[in-house]
mmCIF file of C-alpha atoms in Angstrom:
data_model
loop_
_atom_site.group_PDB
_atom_site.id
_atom_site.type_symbol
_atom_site.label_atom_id
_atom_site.label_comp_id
_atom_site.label_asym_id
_atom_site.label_seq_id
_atom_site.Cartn_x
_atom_site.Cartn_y
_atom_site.Cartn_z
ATOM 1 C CA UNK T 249 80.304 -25.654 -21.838
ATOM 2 C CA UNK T 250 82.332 -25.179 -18.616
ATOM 3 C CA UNK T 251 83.730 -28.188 -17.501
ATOM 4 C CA UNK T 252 85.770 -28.606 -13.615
ATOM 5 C CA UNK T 253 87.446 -31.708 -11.602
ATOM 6 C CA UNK T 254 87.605 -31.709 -8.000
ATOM 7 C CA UNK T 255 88.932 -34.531 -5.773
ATOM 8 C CA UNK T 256 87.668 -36.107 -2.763
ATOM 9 C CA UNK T 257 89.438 -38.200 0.230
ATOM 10 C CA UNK T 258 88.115 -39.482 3.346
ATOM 11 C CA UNK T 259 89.250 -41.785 5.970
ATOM 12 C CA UNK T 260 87.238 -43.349 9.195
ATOM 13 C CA UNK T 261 88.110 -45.138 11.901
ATOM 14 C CA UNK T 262 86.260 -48.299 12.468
ATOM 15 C CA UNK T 263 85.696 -49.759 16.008
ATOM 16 C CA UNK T 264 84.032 -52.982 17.153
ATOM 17 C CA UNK T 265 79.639 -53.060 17.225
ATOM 18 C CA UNK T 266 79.458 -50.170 14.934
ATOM 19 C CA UNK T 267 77.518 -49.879 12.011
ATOM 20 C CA UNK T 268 78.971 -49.958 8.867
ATOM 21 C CA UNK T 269 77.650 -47.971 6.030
ATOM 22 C CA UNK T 270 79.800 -47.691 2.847
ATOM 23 C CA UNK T 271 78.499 -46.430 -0.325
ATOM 24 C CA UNK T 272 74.752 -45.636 0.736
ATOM 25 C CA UNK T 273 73.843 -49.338 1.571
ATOM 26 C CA UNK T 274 74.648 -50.825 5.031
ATOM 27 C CA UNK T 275 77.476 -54.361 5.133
ATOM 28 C CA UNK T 276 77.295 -57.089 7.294
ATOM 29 C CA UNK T 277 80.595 -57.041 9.430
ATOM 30 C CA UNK T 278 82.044 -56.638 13.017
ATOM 31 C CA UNK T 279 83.327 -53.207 12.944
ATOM 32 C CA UNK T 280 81.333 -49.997 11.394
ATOM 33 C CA UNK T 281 82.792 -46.419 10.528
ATOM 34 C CA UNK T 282 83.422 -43.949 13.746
ATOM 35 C CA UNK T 283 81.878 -40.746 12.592
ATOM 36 C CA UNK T 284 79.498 -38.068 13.138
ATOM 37 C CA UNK T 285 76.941 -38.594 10.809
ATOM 38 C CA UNK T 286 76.570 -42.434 9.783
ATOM 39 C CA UNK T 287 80.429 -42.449 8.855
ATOM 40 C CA UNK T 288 80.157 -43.758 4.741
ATOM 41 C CA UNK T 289 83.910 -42.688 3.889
ATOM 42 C CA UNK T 290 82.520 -43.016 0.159
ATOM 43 C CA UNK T 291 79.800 -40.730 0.197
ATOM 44 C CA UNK T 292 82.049 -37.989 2.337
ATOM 45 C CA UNK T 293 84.921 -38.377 -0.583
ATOM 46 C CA UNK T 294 82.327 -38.164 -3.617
ATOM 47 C CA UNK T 295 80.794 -34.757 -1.279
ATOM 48 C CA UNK T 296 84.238 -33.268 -1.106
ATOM 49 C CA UNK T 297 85.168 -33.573 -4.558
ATOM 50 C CA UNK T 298 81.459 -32.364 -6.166
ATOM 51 C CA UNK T 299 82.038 -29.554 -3.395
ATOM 52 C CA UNK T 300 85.820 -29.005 -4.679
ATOM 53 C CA UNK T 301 84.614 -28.874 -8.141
ATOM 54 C CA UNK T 302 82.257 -26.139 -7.471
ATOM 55 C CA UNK T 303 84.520 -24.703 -5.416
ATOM 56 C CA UNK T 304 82.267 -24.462 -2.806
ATOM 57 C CA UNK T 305 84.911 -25.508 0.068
ATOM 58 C CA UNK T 306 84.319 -28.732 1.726
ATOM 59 C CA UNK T 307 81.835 -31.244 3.389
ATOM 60 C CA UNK T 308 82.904 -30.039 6.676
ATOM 61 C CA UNK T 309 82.534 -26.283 6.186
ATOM 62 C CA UNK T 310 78.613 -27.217 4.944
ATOM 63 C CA UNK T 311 77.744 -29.969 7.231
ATOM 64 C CA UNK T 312 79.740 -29.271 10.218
ATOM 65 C CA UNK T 313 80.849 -32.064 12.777
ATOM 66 C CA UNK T 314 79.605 -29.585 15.564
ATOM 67 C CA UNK T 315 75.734 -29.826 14.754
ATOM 68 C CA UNK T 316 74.072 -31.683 17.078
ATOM 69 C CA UNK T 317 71.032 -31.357 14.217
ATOM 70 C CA UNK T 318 73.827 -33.870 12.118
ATOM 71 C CA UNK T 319 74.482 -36.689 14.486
ATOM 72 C CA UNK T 320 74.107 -39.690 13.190
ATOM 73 C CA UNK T 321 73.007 -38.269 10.128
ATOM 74 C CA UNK T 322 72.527 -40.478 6.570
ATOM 75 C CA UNK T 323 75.300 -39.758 4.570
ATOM 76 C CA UNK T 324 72.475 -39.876 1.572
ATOM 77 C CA UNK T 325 70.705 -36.822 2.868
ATOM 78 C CA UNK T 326 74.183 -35.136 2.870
ATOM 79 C CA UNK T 327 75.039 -36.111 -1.277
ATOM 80 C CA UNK T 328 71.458 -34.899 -2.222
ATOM 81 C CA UNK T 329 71.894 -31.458 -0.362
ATOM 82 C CA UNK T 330 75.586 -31.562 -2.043
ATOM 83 C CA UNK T 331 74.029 -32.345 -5.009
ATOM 84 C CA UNK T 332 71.550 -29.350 -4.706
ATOM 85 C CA UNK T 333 74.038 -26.627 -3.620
ATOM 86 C CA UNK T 334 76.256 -27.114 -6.837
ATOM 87 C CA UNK T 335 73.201 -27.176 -9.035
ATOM 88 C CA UNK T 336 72.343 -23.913 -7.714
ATOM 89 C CA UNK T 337 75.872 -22.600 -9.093
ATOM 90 C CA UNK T 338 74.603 -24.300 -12.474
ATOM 91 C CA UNK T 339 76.521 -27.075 -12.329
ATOM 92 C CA UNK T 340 75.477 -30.909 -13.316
ATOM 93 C CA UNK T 341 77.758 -33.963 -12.748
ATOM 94 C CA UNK T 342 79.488 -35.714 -15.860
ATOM 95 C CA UNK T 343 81.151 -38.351 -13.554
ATOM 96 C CA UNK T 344 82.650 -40.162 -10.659
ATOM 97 C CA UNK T 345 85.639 -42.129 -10.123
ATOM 98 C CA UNK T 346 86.415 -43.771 -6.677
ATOM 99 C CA UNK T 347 87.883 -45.899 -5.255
ATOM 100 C CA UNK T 348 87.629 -47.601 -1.634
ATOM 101 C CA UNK T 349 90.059 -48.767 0.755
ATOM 102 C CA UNK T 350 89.446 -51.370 2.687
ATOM 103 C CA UNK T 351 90.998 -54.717 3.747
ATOM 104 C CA UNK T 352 87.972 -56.769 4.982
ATOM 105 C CA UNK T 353 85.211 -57.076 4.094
ATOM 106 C CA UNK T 354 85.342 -57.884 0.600
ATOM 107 C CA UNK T 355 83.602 -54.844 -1.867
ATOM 108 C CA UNK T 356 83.605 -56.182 -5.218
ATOM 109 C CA UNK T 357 79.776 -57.901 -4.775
ATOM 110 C CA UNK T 358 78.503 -54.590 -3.363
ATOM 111 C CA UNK T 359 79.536 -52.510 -6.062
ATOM 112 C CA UNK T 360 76.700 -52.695 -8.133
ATOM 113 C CA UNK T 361 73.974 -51.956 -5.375
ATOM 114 C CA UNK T 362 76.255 -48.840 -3.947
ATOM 115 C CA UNK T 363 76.153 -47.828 -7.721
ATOM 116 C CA UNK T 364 72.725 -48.144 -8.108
ATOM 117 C CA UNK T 365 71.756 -46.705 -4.332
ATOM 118 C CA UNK T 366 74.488 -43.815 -4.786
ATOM 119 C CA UNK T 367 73.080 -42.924 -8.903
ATOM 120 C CA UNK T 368 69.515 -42.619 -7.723
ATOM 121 C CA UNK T 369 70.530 -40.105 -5.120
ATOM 122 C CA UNK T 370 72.201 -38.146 -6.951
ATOM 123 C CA UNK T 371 69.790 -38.200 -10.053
ATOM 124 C CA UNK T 372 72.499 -39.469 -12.984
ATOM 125 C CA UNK T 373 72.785 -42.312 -14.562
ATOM 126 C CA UNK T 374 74.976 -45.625 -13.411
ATOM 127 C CA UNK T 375 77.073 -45.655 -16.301
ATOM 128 C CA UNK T 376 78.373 -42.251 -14.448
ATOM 129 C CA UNK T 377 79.669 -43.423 -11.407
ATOM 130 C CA UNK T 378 82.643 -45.628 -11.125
ATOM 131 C CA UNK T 379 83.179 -47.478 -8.082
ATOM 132 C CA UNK T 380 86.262 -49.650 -7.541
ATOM 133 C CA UNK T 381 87.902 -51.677 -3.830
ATOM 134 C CA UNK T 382 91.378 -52.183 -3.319
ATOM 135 C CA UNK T 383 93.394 -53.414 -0.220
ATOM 136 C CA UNK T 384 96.273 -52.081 1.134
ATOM 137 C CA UNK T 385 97.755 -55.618 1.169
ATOM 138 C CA UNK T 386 97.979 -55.691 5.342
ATOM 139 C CA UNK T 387 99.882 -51.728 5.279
ATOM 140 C CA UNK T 388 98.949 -49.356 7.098
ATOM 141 C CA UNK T 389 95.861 -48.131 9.046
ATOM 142 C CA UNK T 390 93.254 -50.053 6.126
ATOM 143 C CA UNK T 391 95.628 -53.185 6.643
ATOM 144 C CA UNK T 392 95.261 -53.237 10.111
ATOM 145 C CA UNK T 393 91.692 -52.993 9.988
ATOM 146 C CA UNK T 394 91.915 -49.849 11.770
ATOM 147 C CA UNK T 395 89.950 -47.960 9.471
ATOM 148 C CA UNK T 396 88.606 -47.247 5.616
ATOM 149 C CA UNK T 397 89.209 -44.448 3.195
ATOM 150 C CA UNK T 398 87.829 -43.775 0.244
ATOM 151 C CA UNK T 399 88.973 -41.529 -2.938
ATOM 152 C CA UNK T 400 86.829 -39.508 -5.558
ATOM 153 C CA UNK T 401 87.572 -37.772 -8.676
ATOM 154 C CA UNK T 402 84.394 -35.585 -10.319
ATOM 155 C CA UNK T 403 83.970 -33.958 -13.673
ATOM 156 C CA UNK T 404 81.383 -31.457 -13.565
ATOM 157 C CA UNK T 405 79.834 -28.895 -16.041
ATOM 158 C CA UNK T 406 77.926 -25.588 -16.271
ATOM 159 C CA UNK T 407 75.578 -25.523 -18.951
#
């Protein structure tokens, strides 16, 4: 069995009345995720590194931020295709590590619906995906409440 990593990072800006979708489910707060497509930092990072993995370049190259056909898109609809275009190189996921940035609001009690949401996209079990939420303790662009990145690590295999 052949067995890759690949790594994912994304960062949004968030601005006042937006939406805010992080992890496939949509949070309750005054600022939302700038972004072409819904703007879930999580799901872009997790795309990136199954992408990397494959070596399959990245989320922009496949899903460009030029198609009008991708404004405002779910992020959701973008993991399942990413899921689909490294299973036809023969590859399955193993697991996910991430981790998201973010100063407010608070992660931790949407962790287990993201994990659950986020699985049943991408067909694997919730054991699989690892989901963790740090602050940057007031530094930086996350501290400021600018914006939110997110992190991903992936092992995948060809069977």
């Amino acid at each position: 069995m052949k067995i890759r990593v690949g790594f994912g990072y994304d960062v949004h800006q968030l601005a006042e009345g937006e939406e805010f979708w992080l992890g496939g489910i949509q949070l309750n707060h005054h600022k939302g995720s700038l972004g072409h497509s819904d703007g879930d930092v999580l799901i872009h990072a997790i795309c990136d590194a199954l992408l990397g993995a494959a070596n399959m370049r990245d989320i922009g190259f496949h899903f460009p931020d030029t198609s009008a056909e991708l404004k405002g898109i779910d992020s959701k609809i973008l993991l399942k295709k990413t899921v689909e275009l490294i299973a036809q190189k023969g590859f399955t996921i193993g697991n996910i590590d991430s981790t998201i940035a973010l100063q407010k609001p608070k992660i931790n009690p949407h962790i287990p619906e993201m994990q659950k949401t986020l699985a049943s996209v991408m067909g694997i079990d919730i054991e699989d995906l690892a989901i963790k939420a740090t602050t940057t303790e007031k530094l930086g662009f996350v501290g400021t409440e600018e914006g939110v990145s997110a992190y991903a690590t992936v092992l995948i295999q060809k069977i």
